[in-house]
PDB file of C-alpha atoms in Angstrom:
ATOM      1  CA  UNK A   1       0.000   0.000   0.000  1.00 53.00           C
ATOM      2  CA  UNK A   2       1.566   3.275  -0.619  1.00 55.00           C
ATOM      3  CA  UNK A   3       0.497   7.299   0.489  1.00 58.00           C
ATOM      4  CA  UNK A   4      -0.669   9.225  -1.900  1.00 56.00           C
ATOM      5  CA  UNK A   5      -1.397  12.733  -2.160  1.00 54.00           C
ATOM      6  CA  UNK A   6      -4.708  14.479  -3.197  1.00 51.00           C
ATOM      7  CA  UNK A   7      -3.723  18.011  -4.307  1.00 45.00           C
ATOM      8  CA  UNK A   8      -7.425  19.422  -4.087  1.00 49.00           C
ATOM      9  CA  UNK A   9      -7.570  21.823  -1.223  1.00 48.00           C
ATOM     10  CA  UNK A  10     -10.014  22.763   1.692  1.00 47.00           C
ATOM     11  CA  UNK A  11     -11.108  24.116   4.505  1.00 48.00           C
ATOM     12  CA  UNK A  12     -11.162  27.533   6.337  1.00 73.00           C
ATOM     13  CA  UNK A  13      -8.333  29.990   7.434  1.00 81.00           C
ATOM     14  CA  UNK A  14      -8.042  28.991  11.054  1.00 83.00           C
ATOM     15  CA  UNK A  15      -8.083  25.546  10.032  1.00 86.00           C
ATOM     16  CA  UNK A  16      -5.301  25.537   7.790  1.00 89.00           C
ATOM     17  CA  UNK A  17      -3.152  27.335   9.703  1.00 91.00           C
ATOM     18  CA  UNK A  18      -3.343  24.796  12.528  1.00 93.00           C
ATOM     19  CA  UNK A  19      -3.148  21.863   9.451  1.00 94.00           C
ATOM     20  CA  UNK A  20       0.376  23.854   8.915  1.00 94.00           C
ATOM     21  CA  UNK A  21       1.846  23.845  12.163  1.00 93.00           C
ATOM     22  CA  UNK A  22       0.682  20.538  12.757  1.00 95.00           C
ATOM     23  CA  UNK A  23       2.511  19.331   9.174  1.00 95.00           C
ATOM     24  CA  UNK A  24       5.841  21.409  10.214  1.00 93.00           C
ATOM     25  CA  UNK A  25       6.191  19.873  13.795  1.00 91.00           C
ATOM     26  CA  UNK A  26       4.468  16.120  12.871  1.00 89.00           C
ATOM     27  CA  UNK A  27       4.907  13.652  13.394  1.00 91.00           C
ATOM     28  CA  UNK A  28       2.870  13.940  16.619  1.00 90.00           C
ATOM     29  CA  UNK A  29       4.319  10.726  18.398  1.00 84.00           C
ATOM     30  CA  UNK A  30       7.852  10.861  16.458  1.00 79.00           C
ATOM     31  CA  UNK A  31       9.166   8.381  19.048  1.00 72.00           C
ATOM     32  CA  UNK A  32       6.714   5.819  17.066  1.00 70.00           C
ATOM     33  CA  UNK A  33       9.427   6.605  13.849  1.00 71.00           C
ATOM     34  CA  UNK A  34      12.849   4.995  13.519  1.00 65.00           C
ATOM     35  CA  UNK A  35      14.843   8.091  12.403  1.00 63.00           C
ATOM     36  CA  UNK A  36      13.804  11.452  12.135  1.00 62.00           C
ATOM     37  CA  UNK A  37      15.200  12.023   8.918  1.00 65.00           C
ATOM     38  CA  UNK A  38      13.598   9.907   6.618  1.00 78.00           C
ATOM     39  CA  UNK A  39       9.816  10.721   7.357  1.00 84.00           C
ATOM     40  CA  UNK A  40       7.711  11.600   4.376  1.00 87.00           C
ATOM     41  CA  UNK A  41       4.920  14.374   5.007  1.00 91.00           C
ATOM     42  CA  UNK A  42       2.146  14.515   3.127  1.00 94.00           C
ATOM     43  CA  UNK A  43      -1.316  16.791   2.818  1.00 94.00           C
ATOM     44  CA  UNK A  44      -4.625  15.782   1.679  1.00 94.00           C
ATOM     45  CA  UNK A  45      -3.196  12.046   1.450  1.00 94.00           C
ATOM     46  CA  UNK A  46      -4.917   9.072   1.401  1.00 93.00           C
ATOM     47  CA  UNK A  47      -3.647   5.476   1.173  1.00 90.00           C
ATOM     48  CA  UNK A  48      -3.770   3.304  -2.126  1.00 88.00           C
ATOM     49  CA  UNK A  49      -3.112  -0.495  -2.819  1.00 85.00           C
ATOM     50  CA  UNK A  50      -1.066  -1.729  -5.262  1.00 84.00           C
ATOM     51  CA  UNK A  51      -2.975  -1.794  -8.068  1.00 89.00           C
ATOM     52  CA  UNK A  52      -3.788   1.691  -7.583  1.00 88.00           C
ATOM     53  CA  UNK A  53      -7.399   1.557  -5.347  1.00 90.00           C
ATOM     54  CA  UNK A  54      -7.755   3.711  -2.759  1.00 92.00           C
ATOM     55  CA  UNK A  55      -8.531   2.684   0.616  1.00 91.00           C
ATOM     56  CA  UNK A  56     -11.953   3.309   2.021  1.00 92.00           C
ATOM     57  CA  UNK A  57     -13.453   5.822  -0.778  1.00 91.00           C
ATOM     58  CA  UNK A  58     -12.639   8.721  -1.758  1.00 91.00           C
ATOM     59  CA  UNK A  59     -12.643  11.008   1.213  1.00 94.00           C
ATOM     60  CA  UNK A  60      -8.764  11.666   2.498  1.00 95.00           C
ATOM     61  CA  UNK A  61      -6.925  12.497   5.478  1.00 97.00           C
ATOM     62  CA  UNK A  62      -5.424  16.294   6.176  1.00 96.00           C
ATOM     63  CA  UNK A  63      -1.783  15.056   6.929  1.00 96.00           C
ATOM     64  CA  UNK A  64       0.505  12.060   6.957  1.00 95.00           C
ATOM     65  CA  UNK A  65       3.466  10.800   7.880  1.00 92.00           C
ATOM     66  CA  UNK A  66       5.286   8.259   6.667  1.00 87.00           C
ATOM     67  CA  UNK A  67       8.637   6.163   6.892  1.00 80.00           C
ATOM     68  CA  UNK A  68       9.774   3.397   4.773  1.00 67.00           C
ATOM     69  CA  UNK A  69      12.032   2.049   7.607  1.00 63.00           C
ATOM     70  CA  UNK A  70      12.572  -1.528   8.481  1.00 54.00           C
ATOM     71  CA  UNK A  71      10.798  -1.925  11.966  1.00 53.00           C
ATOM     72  CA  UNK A  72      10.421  -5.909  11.497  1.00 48.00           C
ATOM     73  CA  UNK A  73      13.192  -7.487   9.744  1.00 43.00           C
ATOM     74  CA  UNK A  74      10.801 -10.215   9.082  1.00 43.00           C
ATOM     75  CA  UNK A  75       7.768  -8.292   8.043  1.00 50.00           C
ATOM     76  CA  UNK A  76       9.245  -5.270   6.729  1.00 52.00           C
ATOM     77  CA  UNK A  77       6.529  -3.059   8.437  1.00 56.00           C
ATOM     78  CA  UNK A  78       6.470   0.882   7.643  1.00 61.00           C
ATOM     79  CA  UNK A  79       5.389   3.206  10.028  1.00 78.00           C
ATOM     80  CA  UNK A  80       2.880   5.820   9.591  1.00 88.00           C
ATOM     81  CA  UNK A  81       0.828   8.539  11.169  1.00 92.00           C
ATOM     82  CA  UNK A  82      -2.537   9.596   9.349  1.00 95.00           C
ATOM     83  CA  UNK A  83      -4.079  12.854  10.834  1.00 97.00           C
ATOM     84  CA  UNK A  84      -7.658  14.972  10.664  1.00 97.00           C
ATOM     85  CA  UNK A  85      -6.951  18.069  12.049  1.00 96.00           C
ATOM     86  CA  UNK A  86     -10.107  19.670  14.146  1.00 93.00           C
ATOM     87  CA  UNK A  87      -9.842  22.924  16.033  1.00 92.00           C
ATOM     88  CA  UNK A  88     -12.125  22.251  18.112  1.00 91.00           C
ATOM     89  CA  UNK A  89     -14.190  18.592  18.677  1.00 89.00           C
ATOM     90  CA  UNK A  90     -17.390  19.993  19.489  1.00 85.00           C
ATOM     91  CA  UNK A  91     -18.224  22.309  16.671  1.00 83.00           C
ATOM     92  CA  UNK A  92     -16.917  20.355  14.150  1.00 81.00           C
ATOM     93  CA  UNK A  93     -18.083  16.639  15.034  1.00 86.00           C
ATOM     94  CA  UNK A  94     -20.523  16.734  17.025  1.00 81.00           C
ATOM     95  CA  UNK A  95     -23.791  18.492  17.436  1.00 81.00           C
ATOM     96  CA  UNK A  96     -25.445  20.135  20.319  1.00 79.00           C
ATOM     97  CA  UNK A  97     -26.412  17.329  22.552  1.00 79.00           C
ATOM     98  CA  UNK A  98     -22.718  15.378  21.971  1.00 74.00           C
ATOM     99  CA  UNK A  99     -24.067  13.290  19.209  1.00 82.00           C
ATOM    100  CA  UNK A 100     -21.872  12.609  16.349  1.00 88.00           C
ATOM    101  CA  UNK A 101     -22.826  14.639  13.015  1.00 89.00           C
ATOM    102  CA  UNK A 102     -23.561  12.733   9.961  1.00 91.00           C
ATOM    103  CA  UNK A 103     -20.681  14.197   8.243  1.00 92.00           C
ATOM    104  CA  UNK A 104     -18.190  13.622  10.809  1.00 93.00           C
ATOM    105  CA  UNK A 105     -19.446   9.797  11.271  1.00 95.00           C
ATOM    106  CA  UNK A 106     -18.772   9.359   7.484  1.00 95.00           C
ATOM    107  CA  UNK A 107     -15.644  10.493   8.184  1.00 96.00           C
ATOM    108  CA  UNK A 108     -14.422   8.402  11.341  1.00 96.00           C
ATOM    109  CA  UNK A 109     -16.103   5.749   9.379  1.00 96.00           C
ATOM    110  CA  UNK A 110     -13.178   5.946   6.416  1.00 97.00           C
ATOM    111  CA  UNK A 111     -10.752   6.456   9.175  1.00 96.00           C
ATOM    112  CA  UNK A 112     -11.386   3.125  10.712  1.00 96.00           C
ATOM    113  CA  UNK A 113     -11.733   1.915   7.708  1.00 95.00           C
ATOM    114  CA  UNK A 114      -8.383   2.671   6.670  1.00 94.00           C
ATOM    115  CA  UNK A 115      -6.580   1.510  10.243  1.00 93.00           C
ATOM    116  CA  UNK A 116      -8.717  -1.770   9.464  1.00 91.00           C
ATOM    117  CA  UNK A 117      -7.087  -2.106   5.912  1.00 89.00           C
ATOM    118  CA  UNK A 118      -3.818  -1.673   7.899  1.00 85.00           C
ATOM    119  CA  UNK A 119      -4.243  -3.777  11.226  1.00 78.00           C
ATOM    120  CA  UNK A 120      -1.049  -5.980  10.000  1.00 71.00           C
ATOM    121  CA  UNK A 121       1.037  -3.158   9.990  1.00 67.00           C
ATOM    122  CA  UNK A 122       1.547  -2.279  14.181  1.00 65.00           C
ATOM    123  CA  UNK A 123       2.920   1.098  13.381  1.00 73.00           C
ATOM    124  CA  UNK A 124      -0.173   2.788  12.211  1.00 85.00           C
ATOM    125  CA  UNK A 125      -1.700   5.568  13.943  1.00 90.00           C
ATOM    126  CA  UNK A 126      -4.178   7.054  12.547  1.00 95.00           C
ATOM    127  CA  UNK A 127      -5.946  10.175  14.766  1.00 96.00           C
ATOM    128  CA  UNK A 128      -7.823  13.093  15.395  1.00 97.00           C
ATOM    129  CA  UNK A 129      -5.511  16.396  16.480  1.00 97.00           C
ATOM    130  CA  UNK A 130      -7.399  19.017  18.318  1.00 96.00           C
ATOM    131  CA  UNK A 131      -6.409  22.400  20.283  1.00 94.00           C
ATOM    132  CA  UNK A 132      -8.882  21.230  22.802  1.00 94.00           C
ATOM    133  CA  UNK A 133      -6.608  19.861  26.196  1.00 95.00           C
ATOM    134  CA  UNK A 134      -9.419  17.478  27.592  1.00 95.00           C
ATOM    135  CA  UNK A 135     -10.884  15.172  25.442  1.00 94.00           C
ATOM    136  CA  UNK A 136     -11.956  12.177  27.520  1.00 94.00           C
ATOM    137  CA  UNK A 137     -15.731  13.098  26.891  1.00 90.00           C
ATOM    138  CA  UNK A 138     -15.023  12.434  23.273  1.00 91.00           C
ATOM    139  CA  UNK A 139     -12.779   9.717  23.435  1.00 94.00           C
ATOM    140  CA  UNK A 140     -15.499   8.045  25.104  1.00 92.00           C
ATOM    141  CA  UNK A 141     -18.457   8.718  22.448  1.00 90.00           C
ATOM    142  CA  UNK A 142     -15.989   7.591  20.132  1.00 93.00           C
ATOM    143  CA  UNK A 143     -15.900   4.420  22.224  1.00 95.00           C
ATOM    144  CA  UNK A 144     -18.912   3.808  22.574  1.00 94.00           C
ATOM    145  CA  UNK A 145     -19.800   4.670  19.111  1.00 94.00           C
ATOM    146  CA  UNK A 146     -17.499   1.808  17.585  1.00 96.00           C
ATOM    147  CA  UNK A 147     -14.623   4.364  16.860  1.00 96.00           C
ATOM    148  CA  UNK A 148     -11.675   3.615  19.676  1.00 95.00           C
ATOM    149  CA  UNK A 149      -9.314   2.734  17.326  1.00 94.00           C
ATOM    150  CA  UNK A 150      -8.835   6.118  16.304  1.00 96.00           C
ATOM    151  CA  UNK A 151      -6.684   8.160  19.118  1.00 95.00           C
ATOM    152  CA  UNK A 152      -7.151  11.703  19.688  1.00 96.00           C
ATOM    153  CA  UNK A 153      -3.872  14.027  19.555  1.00 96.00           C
ATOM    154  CA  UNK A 154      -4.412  17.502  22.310  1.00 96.00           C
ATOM    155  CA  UNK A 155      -2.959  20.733  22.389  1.00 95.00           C
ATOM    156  CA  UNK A 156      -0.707  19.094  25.381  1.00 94.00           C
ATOM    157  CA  UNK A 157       1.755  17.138  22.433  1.00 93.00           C
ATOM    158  CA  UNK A 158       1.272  19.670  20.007  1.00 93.00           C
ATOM    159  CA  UNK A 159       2.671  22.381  22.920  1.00 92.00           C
ATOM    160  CA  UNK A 160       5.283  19.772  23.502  1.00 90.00           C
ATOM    161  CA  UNK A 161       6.624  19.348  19.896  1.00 88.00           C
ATOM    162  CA  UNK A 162       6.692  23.097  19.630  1.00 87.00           C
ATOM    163  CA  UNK A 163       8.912  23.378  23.193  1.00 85.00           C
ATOM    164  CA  UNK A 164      11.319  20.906  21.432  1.00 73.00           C
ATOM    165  CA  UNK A 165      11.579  22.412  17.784  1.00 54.00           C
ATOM    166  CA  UNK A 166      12.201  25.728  19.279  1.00 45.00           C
ATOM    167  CA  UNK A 167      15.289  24.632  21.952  1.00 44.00           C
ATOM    168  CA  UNK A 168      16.900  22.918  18.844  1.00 41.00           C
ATOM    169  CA  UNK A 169      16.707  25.887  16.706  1.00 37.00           C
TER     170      UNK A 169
END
């Protein structure tokens, strides 16, 4: 399976500003990646088999990262980090009484899809970065809603990534 890249673009100001400091400090969980120097970023990406299908429909995901590194000599796994970037949970997945919209479920539904289709590759993350700092409340209608598999990246590890890019510059 290989990451492709959609060049159609979206969303709203605010949004893609946070998509861009999320692509220049991602990976979010680097210490999931071999070596720092050899991970691919990608926006509006999506996944694609072999024979050139993509994974789960058509819809995509806002930003990935990828490494062709050897994590299992055996299995020659590559590690990966697929990311939908939301603001802010509530307005944009759910609606007023913490139900999910129909929009976003379409959505989570591709992105389990997708970590399905990639369940025999360990290193796969794929998650849901917000500037919100407590999330349990949605972590848990995502639970219970058939959607755990997808984690949910806070303001906390972005604010930690930025700490560390700026002491090494």
């Amino acid at each position: 399976m290989f990451l492709k890249q959609d060049k159609q673009e979206s969303g709203n100001a605010r949004g893609k500003v946070f998509e861009y400091i999320v692509y220049k400090i991602g990976p979010i969980r680097p210490s999931a990646f071999i070596s720092q120097e050899i991970i691919v970023k990608k926006r509006q990406c999506y996944i694609e088999t072999k024979k050139g299908r993509r994974v789960g429909g058509e819809k995509n995901f806002d930003l990935g990262f990828h490494s062709n590194c050897i994590v299992n000599v055996v299995n020659k796994k590559t590690i990966m980090e697929l990311l939908e970037n939301k603001v802010n949970l509530s307005n944009e997945l759910f609606t007023c009484d913490y139900q999910l919209a129909d929009k976003a479920r379409e959505k989570l539904k591709y992105m389990r899809t997708v970590k399905n289709a990639l369940m025999c590759c360990k290193a796969v993350r794929v998650a849901l970065v917000t500037l919100l700092s407590d999330v349990s409340d949605y972590k848990e209608i995502l639970d219970k809603e058939g959607f755990g598999c997808i984690e949910i990246y806070t303001i906390n590890e972005i604010e930690k990534l930025l700490n560390c890019e700026g002491k090494t510059a």
